[in-house]
């Protein structure tokens, strides 16, 4: 018996029920509105956390809540007209809407049109728990400060002000 065996525990072990209580009880489904095709590795990550529904034109007359009854994620292609029609006619408030874009799509307007909570260029890395992955999926990235970008935006404001007069 060593001296360390007699020390009181500093950190108590967490029970699995305690860990589950820390996770948010958010049962909203995810709509991944994509301007690019998801990579097979990204689809594998999604399927490891829940059922993935890839929206098809044949689903046009089926309400979204019925389509997603047993799915967690729905993948939509913004280039398909039937997908855009669905996004326009459905109430998207019961869903987390995440835009998956190419790097050159960052200045496009469609992300605002669909009410995207977050805009990502790639899906988060694999996490230990689905709740952690989902949280990362809707958490906005914190960007570093950029002096060049600040100067550019100031110049744009000045030029816009002169154009108005």
mmCIF file with all atom_site columns, C-alpha atoms in Angstrom:
data_model
loop_
_atom_site.group_PDB
_atom_site.id
_atom_site.type_symbol
_atom_site.label_atom_id
_atom_site.label_alt_id
_atom_site.label_comp_id
_atom_site.label_asym_id
_atom_site.label_entity_id
_atom_site.label_seq_id
_atom_site.pdbx_PDB_ins_code
_atom_site.Cartn_x
_atom_site.Cartn_y
_atom_site.Cartn_z
_atom_site.occupancy
_atom_site.B_iso_or_equiv
_atom_site.pdbx_formal_charge
_atom_site.auth_seq_id
_atom_site.auth_comp_id
_atom_site.auth_asym_id
_atom_site.auth_atom_id
_atom_site.pdbx_PDB_model_num
ATOM 1   C CA . UNK A 1 1   ? 0.000   0.000  0.000   1.00 0.00 ? 1   UNK A CA 1
ATOM 2   C CA . UNK A 1 2   ? 1.405   3.348  -1.029  1.00 0.00 ? 2   UNK A CA 1
ATOM 3   C CA . UNK A 1 3   ? 0.886   6.821  0.287   1.00 0.00 ? 3   UNK A CA 1
ATOM 4   C CA . UNK A 1 4   ? -1.177  7.705  -2.797  1.00 0.00 ? 4   UNK A CA 1
ATOM 5   C CA . UNK A 1 5   ? -3.824  5.092  -1.946  1.00 0.00 ? 5   UNK A CA 1
ATOM 6   C CA . UNK A 1 6   ? -4.749  6.989  1.222   1.00 0.00 ? 6   UNK A CA 1
ATOM 7   C CA . UNK A 1 7   ? -5.415  10.312 -0.533  1.00 0.00 ? 7   UNK A CA 1
ATOM 8   C CA . UNK A 1 8   ? -9.069  11.350 -0.961  1.00 0.00 ? 8   UNK A CA 1
ATOM 9   C CA . UNK A 1 9   ? -10.400 11.438 -4.534  1.00 0.00 ? 9   UNK A CA 1
ATOM 10  C CA . UNK A 1 10  ? -10.157 14.891 -6.062  1.00 0.00 ? 10  UNK A CA 1
ATOM 11  C CA . UNK A 1 11  ? -12.320 14.287 -9.114  1.00 0.00 ? 11  UNK A CA 1
ATOM 12  C CA . UNK A 1 12  ? -15.301 11.993 -8.745  1.00 0.00 ? 12  UNK A CA 1
ATOM 13  C CA . UNK A 1 13  ? -16.032 9.623  -11.580 1.00 0.00 ? 13  UNK A CA 1
ATOM 14  C CA . UNK A 1 14  ? -18.999 10.642 -13.691 1.00 0.00 ? 14  UNK A CA 1
ATOM 15  C CA . UNK A 1 15  ? -21.776 8.144  -14.199 1.00 0.00 ? 15  UNK A CA 1
ATOM 16  C CA . UNK A 1 16  ? -23.163 7.668  -17.730 1.00 0.00 ? 16  UNK A CA 1
ATOM 17  C CA . UNK A 1 17  ? -26.467 9.185  -16.586 1.00 0.00 ? 17  UNK A CA 1
ATOM 18  C CA . UNK A 1 18  ? -24.600 12.334 -15.463 1.00 0.00 ? 18  UNK A CA 1
ATOM 19  C CA . UNK A 1 19  ? -22.960 12.694 -18.884 1.00 0.00 ? 19  UNK A CA 1
ATOM 20  C CA . UNK A 1 20  ? -26.327 12.324 -20.635 1.00 0.00 ? 20  UNK A CA 1
ATOM 21  C CA . UNK A 1 21  ? -27.786 15.021 -18.376 1.00 0.00 ? 21  UNK A CA 1
ATOM 22  C CA . UNK A 1 22  ? -25.098 17.473 -19.548 1.00 0.00 ? 22  UNK A CA 1
ATOM 23  C CA . UNK A 1 23  ? -26.008 17.042 -23.216 1.00 0.00 ? 23  UNK A CA 1
ATOM 24  C CA . UNK A 1 24  ? -28.663 19.406 -24.530 1.00 0.00 ? 24  UNK A CA 1
ATOM 25  C CA . UNK A 1 25  ? -32.076 17.858 -25.064 1.00 0.00 ? 25  UNK A CA 1
ATOM 26  C CA . UNK A 1 26  ? -32.466 19.463 -28.477 1.00 0.00 ? 26  UNK A CA 1
ATOM 27  C CA . UNK A 1 27  ? -34.396 17.110 -30.706 1.00 0.00 ? 27  UNK A CA 1
ATOM 28  C CA . UNK A 1 28  ? -34.503 19.371 -33.753 1.00 0.00 ? 28  UNK A CA 1
ATOM 29  C CA . UNK A 1 29  ? -33.689 17.724 -37.060 1.00 0.00 ? 29  UNK A CA 1
ATOM 30  C CA . UNK A 1 30  ? -30.950 19.094 -39.323 1.00 0.00 ? 30  UNK A CA 1
ATOM 31  C CA . UNK A 1 31  ? -31.389 20.390 -42.861 1.00 0.00 ? 31  UNK A CA 1
ATOM 32  C CA . UNK A 1 32  ? -28.049 20.469 -44.642 1.00 0.00 ? 32  UNK A CA 1
ATOM 33  C CA . UNK A 1 33  ? -28.525 22.757 -47.634 1.00 0.00 ? 33  UNK A CA 1
ATOM 34  C CA . UNK A 1 34  ? -25.558 22.131 -49.903 1.00 0.00 ? 34  UNK A CA 1
ATOM 35  C CA . UNK A 1 35  ? -24.078 24.050 -52.806 1.00 0.00 ? 35  UNK A CA 1
ATOM 36  C CA . UNK A 1 36  ? -21.638 21.177 -53.334 1.00 0.00 ? 36  UNK A CA 1
ATOM 37  C CA . UNK A 1 37  ? -21.887 17.415 -53.154 1.00 0.00 ? 37  UNK A CA 1
ATOM 38  C CA . UNK A 1 38  ? -21.006 15.925 -49.791 1.00 0.00 ? 38  UNK A CA 1
ATOM 39  C CA . UNK A 1 39  ? -17.891 13.750 -49.825 1.00 0.00 ? 39  UNK A CA 1
ATOM 40  C CA . UNK A 1 40  ? -18.314 10.046 -49.024 1.00 0.00 ? 40  UNK A CA 1
ATOM 41  C CA . UNK A 1 41  ? -16.330 10.572 -45.803 1.00 0.00 ? 41  UNK A CA 1
ATOM 42  C CA . UNK A 1 42  ? -18.760 13.345 -44.767 1.00 0.00 ? 42  UNK A CA 1
ATOM 43  C CA . UNK A 1 43  ? -21.742 11.083 -45.474 1.00 0.00 ? 43  UNK A CA 1
ATOM 44  C CA . UNK A 1 44  ? -20.089 8.362  -43.373 1.00 0.00 ? 44  UNK A CA 1
ATOM 45  C CA . UNK A 1 45  ? -19.718 10.767 -40.454 1.00 0.00 ? 45  UNK A CA 1
ATOM 46  C CA . UNK A 1 46  ? -23.376 11.806 -40.729 1.00 0.00 ? 46  UNK A CA 1
ATOM 47  C CA . UNK A 1 47  ? -24.627 8.211  -40.874 1.00 0.00 ? 47  UNK A CA 1
ATOM 48  C CA . UNK A 1 48  ? -22.590 7.361  -37.797 1.00 0.00 ? 48  UNK A CA 1
ATOM 49  C CA . UNK A 1 49  ? -24.717 9.842  -35.778 1.00 0.00 ? 49  UNK A CA 1
ATOM 50  C CA . UNK A 1 50  ? -28.158 9.192  -37.235 1.00 0.00 ? 50  UNK A CA 1
ATOM 51  C CA . UNK A 1 51  ? -30.213 8.384  -40.280 1.00 0.00 ? 51  UNK A CA 1
ATOM 52  C CA . UNK A 1 52  ? -29.540 10.565 -43.319 1.00 0.00 ? 52  UNK A CA 1
ATOM 53  C CA . UNK A 1 53  ? -32.240 11.345 -45.881 1.00 0.00 ? 53  UNK A CA 1
ATOM 54  C CA . UNK A 1 54  ? -31.047 12.617 -49.246 1.00 0.00 ? 54  UNK A CA 1
ATOM 55  C CA . UNK A 1 55  ? -33.962 14.608 -50.642 1.00 0.00 ? 55  UNK A CA 1
ATOM 56  C CA . UNK A 1 56  ? -35.209 13.465 -54.053 1.00 0.00 ? 56  UNK A CA 1
ATOM 57  C CA . UNK A 1 57  ? -37.630 15.007 -56.546 1.00 0.00 ? 57  UNK A CA 1
ATOM 58  C CA . UNK A 1 58  ? -40.033 12.117 -55.913 1.00 0.00 ? 58  UNK A CA 1
ATOM 59  C CA . UNK A 1 59  ? -40.576 13.429 -52.349 1.00 0.00 ? 59  UNK A CA 1
ATOM 60  C CA . UNK A 1 60  ? -42.126 16.689 -53.630 1.00 0.00 ? 60  UNK A CA 1
ATOM 61  C CA . UNK A 1 61  ? -45.652 16.240 -52.290 1.00 0.00 ? 61  UNK A CA 1
ATOM 62  C CA . UNK A 1 62  ? -44.666 14.750 -48.933 1.00 0.00 ? 62  UNK A CA 1
ATOM 63  C CA . UNK A 1 63  ? -44.445 17.221 -46.012 1.00 0.00 ? 63  UNK A CA 1
ATOM 64  C CA . UNK A 1 64  ? -40.981 17.600 -44.553 1.00 0.00 ? 64  UNK A CA 1
ATOM 65  C CA . UNK A 1 65  ? -42.012 16.589 -41.033 1.00 0.00 ? 65  UNK A CA 1
ATOM 66  C CA . UNK A 1 66  ? -43.292 13.239 -42.343 1.00 0.00 ? 66  UNK A CA 1
ATOM 67  C CA . UNK A 1 67  ? -40.163 12.688 -44.424 1.00 0.00 ? 67  UNK A CA 1
ATOM 68  C CA . UNK A 1 68  ? -37.916 13.320 -41.441 1.00 0.00 ? 68  UNK A CA 1
ATOM 69  C CA . UNK A 1 69  ? -39.988 11.305 -38.955 1.00 0.00 ? 69  UNK A CA 1
ATOM 70  C CA . UNK A 1 70  ? -37.240 8.710  -38.482 1.00 0.00 ? 70  UNK A CA 1
ATOM 71  C CA . UNK A 1 71  ? -34.261 10.686 -39.870 1.00 0.00 ? 71  UNK A CA 1
ATOM 72  C CA . UNK A 1 72  ? -31.890 13.068 -38.150 1.00 0.00 ? 72  UNK A CA 1
ATOM 73  C CA . UNK A 1 73  ? -30.319 14.766 -41.165 1.00 0.00 ? 73  UNK A CA 1
ATOM 74  C CA . UNK A 1 74  ? -31.788 15.806 -44.518 1.00 0.00 ? 74  UNK A CA 1
ATOM 75  C CA . UNK A 1 75  ? -29.427 16.710 -47.360 1.00 0.00 ? 75  UNK A CA 1
ATOM 76  C CA . UNK A 1 76  ? -30.756 19.218 -49.903 1.00 0.00 ? 76  UNK A CA 1
ATOM 77  C CA . UNK A 1 77  ? -29.092 20.530 -53.057 1.00 0.00 ? 77  UNK A CA 1
ATOM 78  C CA . UNK A 1 78  ? -29.607 24.268 -53.555 1.00 0.00 ? 78  UNK A CA 1
ATOM 79  C CA . UNK A 1 79  ? -29.075 23.860 -57.319 1.00 0.00 ? 79  UNK A CA 1
ATOM 80  C CA . UNK A 1 80  ? -32.206 21.677 -57.667 1.00 0.00 ? 80  UNK A CA 1
ATOM 81  C CA . UNK A 1 81  ? -35.410 23.647 -58.217 1.00 0.00 ? 81  UNK A CA 1
ATOM 82  C CA . UNK A 1 82  ? -37.626 21.170 -56.330 1.00 0.00 ? 82  UNK A CA 1
ATOM 83  C CA . UNK A 1 83  ? -35.315 21.472 -53.310 1.00 0.00 ? 83  UNK A CA 1
ATOM 84  C CA . UNK A 1 84  ? -35.547 25.267 -53.396 1.00 0.00 ? 84  UNK A CA 1
ATOM 85  C CA . UNK A 1 85  ? -39.346 25.034 -53.691 1.00 0.00 ? 85  UNK A CA 1
ATOM 86  C CA . UNK A 1 86  ? -39.425 22.830 -50.588 1.00 0.00 ? 86  UNK A CA 1
ATOM 87  C CA . UNK A 1 87  ? -37.281 25.320 -48.659 1.00 0.00 ? 87  UNK A CA 1
ATOM 88  C CA . UNK A 1 88  ? -39.565 28.157 -49.740 1.00 0.00 ? 88  UNK A CA 1
ATOM 89  C CA . UNK A 1 89  ? -42.882 26.546 -48.861 1.00 0.00 ? 89  UNK A CA 1
ATOM 90  C CA . UNK A 1 90  ? -41.989 24.800 -45.585 1.00 0.00 ? 90  UNK A CA 1
ATOM 91  C CA . UNK A 1 91  ? -41.738 26.402 -42.160 1.00 0.00 ? 91  UNK A CA 1
ATOM 92  C CA . UNK A 1 92  ? -38.062 25.857 -41.313 1.00 0.00 ? 92  UNK A CA 1
ATOM 93  C CA . UNK A 1 93  ? -38.253 27.012 -37.681 1.00 0.00 ? 93  UNK A CA 1
ATOM 94  C CA . UNK A 1 94  ? -38.522 23.439 -36.276 1.00 0.00 ? 94  UNK A CA 1
ATOM 95  C CA . UNK A 1 95  ? -35.195 22.560 -37.943 1.00 0.00 ? 95  UNK A CA 1
ATOM 96  C CA . UNK A 1 96  ? -31.551 23.502 -37.691 1.00 0.00 ? 96  UNK A CA 1
ATOM 97  C CA . UNK A 1 97  ? -30.592 24.803 -41.136 1.00 0.00 ? 97  UNK A CA 1
ATOM 98  C CA . UNK A 1 98  ? -26.906 24.516 -41.982 1.00 0.00 ? 98  UNK A CA 1
ATOM 99  C CA . UNK A 1 99  ? -25.451 25.679 -45.307 1.00 0.00 ? 99  UNK A CA 1
ATOM 100 C CA . UNK A 1 100 ? -22.613 23.533 -46.676 1.00 0.00 ? 100 UNK A CA 1
ATOM 101 C CA . UNK A 1 101 ? -20.791 25.605 -49.273 1.00 0.00 ? 101 UNK A CA 1
ATOM 102 C CA . UNK A 1 102 ? -17.754 25.801 -51.528 1.00 0.00 ? 102 UNK A CA 1
ATOM 103 C CA . UNK A 1 103 ? -15.173 28.400 -50.603 1.00 0.00 ? 103 UNK A CA 1
ATOM 104 C CA . UNK A 1 104 ? -16.226 30.633 -53.500 1.00 0.00 ? 104 UNK A CA 1
ATOM 105 C CA . UNK A 1 105 ? -19.916 30.632 -52.433 1.00 0.00 ? 105 UNK A CA 1
ATOM 106 C CA . UNK A 1 106 ? -19.346 32.664 -49.269 1.00 0.00 ? 106 UNK A CA 1
ATOM 107 C CA . UNK A 1 107 ? -20.686 35.927 -50.738 1.00 0.00 ? 107 UNK A CA 1
ATOM 108 C CA . UNK A 1 108 ? -23.846 34.428 -52.258 1.00 0.00 ? 108 UNK A CA 1
ATOM 109 C CA . UNK A 1 109 ? -27.328 35.409 -50.999 1.00 0.00 ? 109 UNK A CA 1
ATOM 110 C CA . UNK A 1 110 ? -29.030 32.016 -50.806 1.00 0.00 ? 110 UNK A CA 1
ATOM 111 C CA . UNK A 1 111 ? -27.729 31.322 -47.275 1.00 0.00 ? 111 UNK A CA 1
ATOM 112 C CA . UNK A 1 112 ? -29.773 34.259 -45.980 1.00 0.00 ? 112 UNK A CA 1
ATOM 113 C CA . UNK A 1 113 ? -32.765 33.190 -48.083 1.00 0.00 ? 113 UNK A CA 1
ATOM 114 C CA . UNK A 1 114 ? -32.937 29.787 -46.375 1.00 0.00 ? 114 UNK A CA 1
ATOM 115 C CA . UNK A 1 115 ? -32.214 31.248 -42.922 1.00 0.00 ? 115 UNK A CA 1
ATOM 116 C CA . UNK A 1 116 ? -29.058 29.234 -42.295 1.00 0.00 ? 116 UNK A CA 1
ATOM 117 C CA . UNK A 1 117 ? -27.992 29.136 -38.646 1.00 0.00 ? 117 UNK A CA 1
ATOM 118 C CA . UNK A 1 118 ? -24.451 28.344 -39.676 1.00 0.00 ? 118 UNK A CA 1
ATOM 119 C CA . UNK A 1 119 ? -22.382 28.284 -42.851 1.00 0.00 ? 119 UNK A CA 1
ATOM 120 C CA . UNK A 1 120 ? -19.687 25.604 -43.118 1.00 0.00 ? 120 UNK A CA 1
ATOM 121 C CA . UNK A 1 121 ? -17.237 24.636 -45.826 1.00 0.00 ? 121 UNK A CA 1
ATOM 122 C CA . UNK A 1 122 ? -16.785 21.174 -44.351 1.00 0.00 ? 122 UNK A CA 1
ATOM 123 C CA . UNK A 1 123 ? -18.458 19.099 -41.671 1.00 0.00 ? 123 UNK A CA 1
ATOM 124 C CA . UNK A 1 124 ? -16.878 18.920 -38.205 1.00 0.00 ? 124 UNK A CA 1
ATOM 125 C CA . UNK A 1 125 ? -14.504 16.086 -37.399 1.00 0.00 ? 125 UNK A CA 1
ATOM 126 C CA . UNK A 1 126 ? -15.856 12.907 -35.862 1.00 0.00 ? 126 UNK A CA 1
ATOM 127 C CA . UNK A 1 127 ? -16.809 13.402 -32.200 1.00 0.00 ? 127 UNK A CA 1
ATOM 128 C CA . UNK A 1 128 ? -17.326 10.945 -29.362 1.00 0.00 ? 128 UNK A CA 1
ATOM 129 C CA . UNK A 1 129 ? -20.999 11.856 -28.982 1.00 0.00 ? 129 UNK A CA 1
ATOM 130 C CA . UNK A 1 130 ? -23.664 12.890 -31.480 1.00 0.00 ? 130 UNK A CA 1
ATOM 131 C CA . UNK A 1 131 ? -24.645 15.837 -29.280 1.00 0.00 ? 131 UNK A CA 1
ATOM 132 C CA . UNK A 1 132 ? -21.100 17.233 -29.535 1.00 0.00 ? 132 UNK A CA 1
ATOM 133 C CA . UNK A 1 133 ? -21.095 16.819 -33.318 1.00 0.00 ? 133 UNK A CA 1
ATOM 134 C CA . UNK A 1 134 ? -24.497 18.500 -33.617 1.00 0.00 ? 134 UNK A CA 1
ATOM 135 C CA . UNK A 1 135 ? -23.390 21.364 -31.391 1.00 0.00 ? 135 UNK A CA 1
ATOM 136 C CA . UNK A 1 136 ? -20.312 21.913 -33.581 1.00 0.00 ? 136 UNK A CA 1
ATOM 137 C CA . UNK A 1 137 ? -22.496 21.787 -36.685 1.00 0.00 ? 137 UNK A CA 1
ATOM 138 C CA . UNK A 1 138 ? -24.544 24.801 -35.575 1.00 0.00 ? 138 UNK A CA 1
ATOM 139 C CA . UNK A 1 139 ? -21.812 26.729 -33.736 1.00 0.00 ? 139 UNK A CA 1
ATOM 140 C CA . UNK A 1 140 ? -20.416 29.590 -35.774 1.00 0.00 ? 140 UNK A CA 1
ATOM 141 C CA . UNK A 1 141 ? -16.682 29.723 -36.300 1.00 0.00 ? 141 UNK A CA 1
ATOM 142 C CA . UNK A 1 142 ? -14.759 32.451 -34.474 1.00 0.00 ? 142 UNK A CA 1
ATOM 143 C CA . UNK A 1 143 ? -12.644 34.237 -37.042 1.00 0.00 ? 143 UNK A CA 1
ATOM 144 C CA . UNK A 1 144 ? -9.323  35.907 -36.393 1.00 0.00 ? 144 UNK A CA 1
ATOM 145 C CA . UNK A 1 145 ? -8.910  39.642 -36.780 1.00 0.00 ? 145 UNK A CA 1
ATOM 146 C CA . UNK A 1 146 ? -7.717  40.897 -40.146 1.00 0.00 ? 146 UNK A CA 1
ATOM 147 C CA . UNK A 1 147 ? -6.252  44.342 -40.609 1.00 0.00 ? 147 UNK A CA 1
ATOM 148 C CA . UNK A 1 148 ? -6.473  44.084 -44.402 1.00 0.00 ? 148 UNK A CA 1
ATOM 149 C CA . UNK A 1 149 ? -10.150 43.164 -44.271 1.00 0.00 ? 149 UNK A CA 1
ATOM 150 C CA . UNK A 1 150 ? -10.895 46.020 -41.845 1.00 0.00 ? 150 UNK A CA 1
ATOM 151 C CA . UNK A 1 151 ? -9.204  48.581 -44.100 1.00 0.00 ? 151 UNK A CA 1
ATOM 152 C CA . UNK A 1 152 ? -11.025 47.157 -47.137 1.00 0.00 ? 152 UNK A CA 1
ATOM 153 C CA . UNK A 1 153 ? -14.414 47.439 -45.398 1.00 0.00 ? 153 UNK A CA 1
ATOM 154 C CA . UNK A 1 154 ? -13.700 51.001 -44.274 1.00 0.00 ? 154 UNK A CA 1
ATOM 155 C CA . UNK A 1 155 ? -12.829 51.939 -47.858 1.00 0.00 ? 155 UNK A CA 1
ATOM 156 C CA . UNK A 1 156 ? -16.051 50.337 -49.094 1.00 0.00 ? 156 UNK A CA 1
ATOM 157 C CA . UNK A 1 157 ? -18.081 52.353 -46.569 1.00 0.00 ? 157 UNK A CA 1
ATOM 158 C CA . UNK A 1 158 ? -16.353 55.564 -47.654 1.00 0.00 ? 158 UNK A CA 1
ATOM 159 C CA . UNK A 1 159 ? -16.968 54.818 -51.342 1.00 0.00 ? 159 UNK A CA 1
ATOM 160 C CA . UNK A 1 160 ? -20.616 53.939 -50.711 1.00 0.00 ? 160 UNK A CA 1
ATOM 161 C CA . UNK A 1 161 ? -21.063 57.189 -48.783 1.00 0.00 ? 161 UNK A CA 1
ATOM 162 C CA . UNK A 1 162 ? -19.653 59.247 -51.635 1.00 0.00 ? 162 UNK A CA 1
ATOM 163 C CA . UNK A 1 163 ? -21.829 57.450 -54.176 1.00 0.00 ? 163 UNK A CA 1
ATOM 164 C CA . UNK A 1 164 ? -24.991 58.307 -52.210 1.00 0.00 ? 164 UNK A CA 1
ATOM 165 C CA . UNK A 1 165 ? -24.358 62.071 -52.376 1.00 0.00 ? 165 UNK A CA 1
#
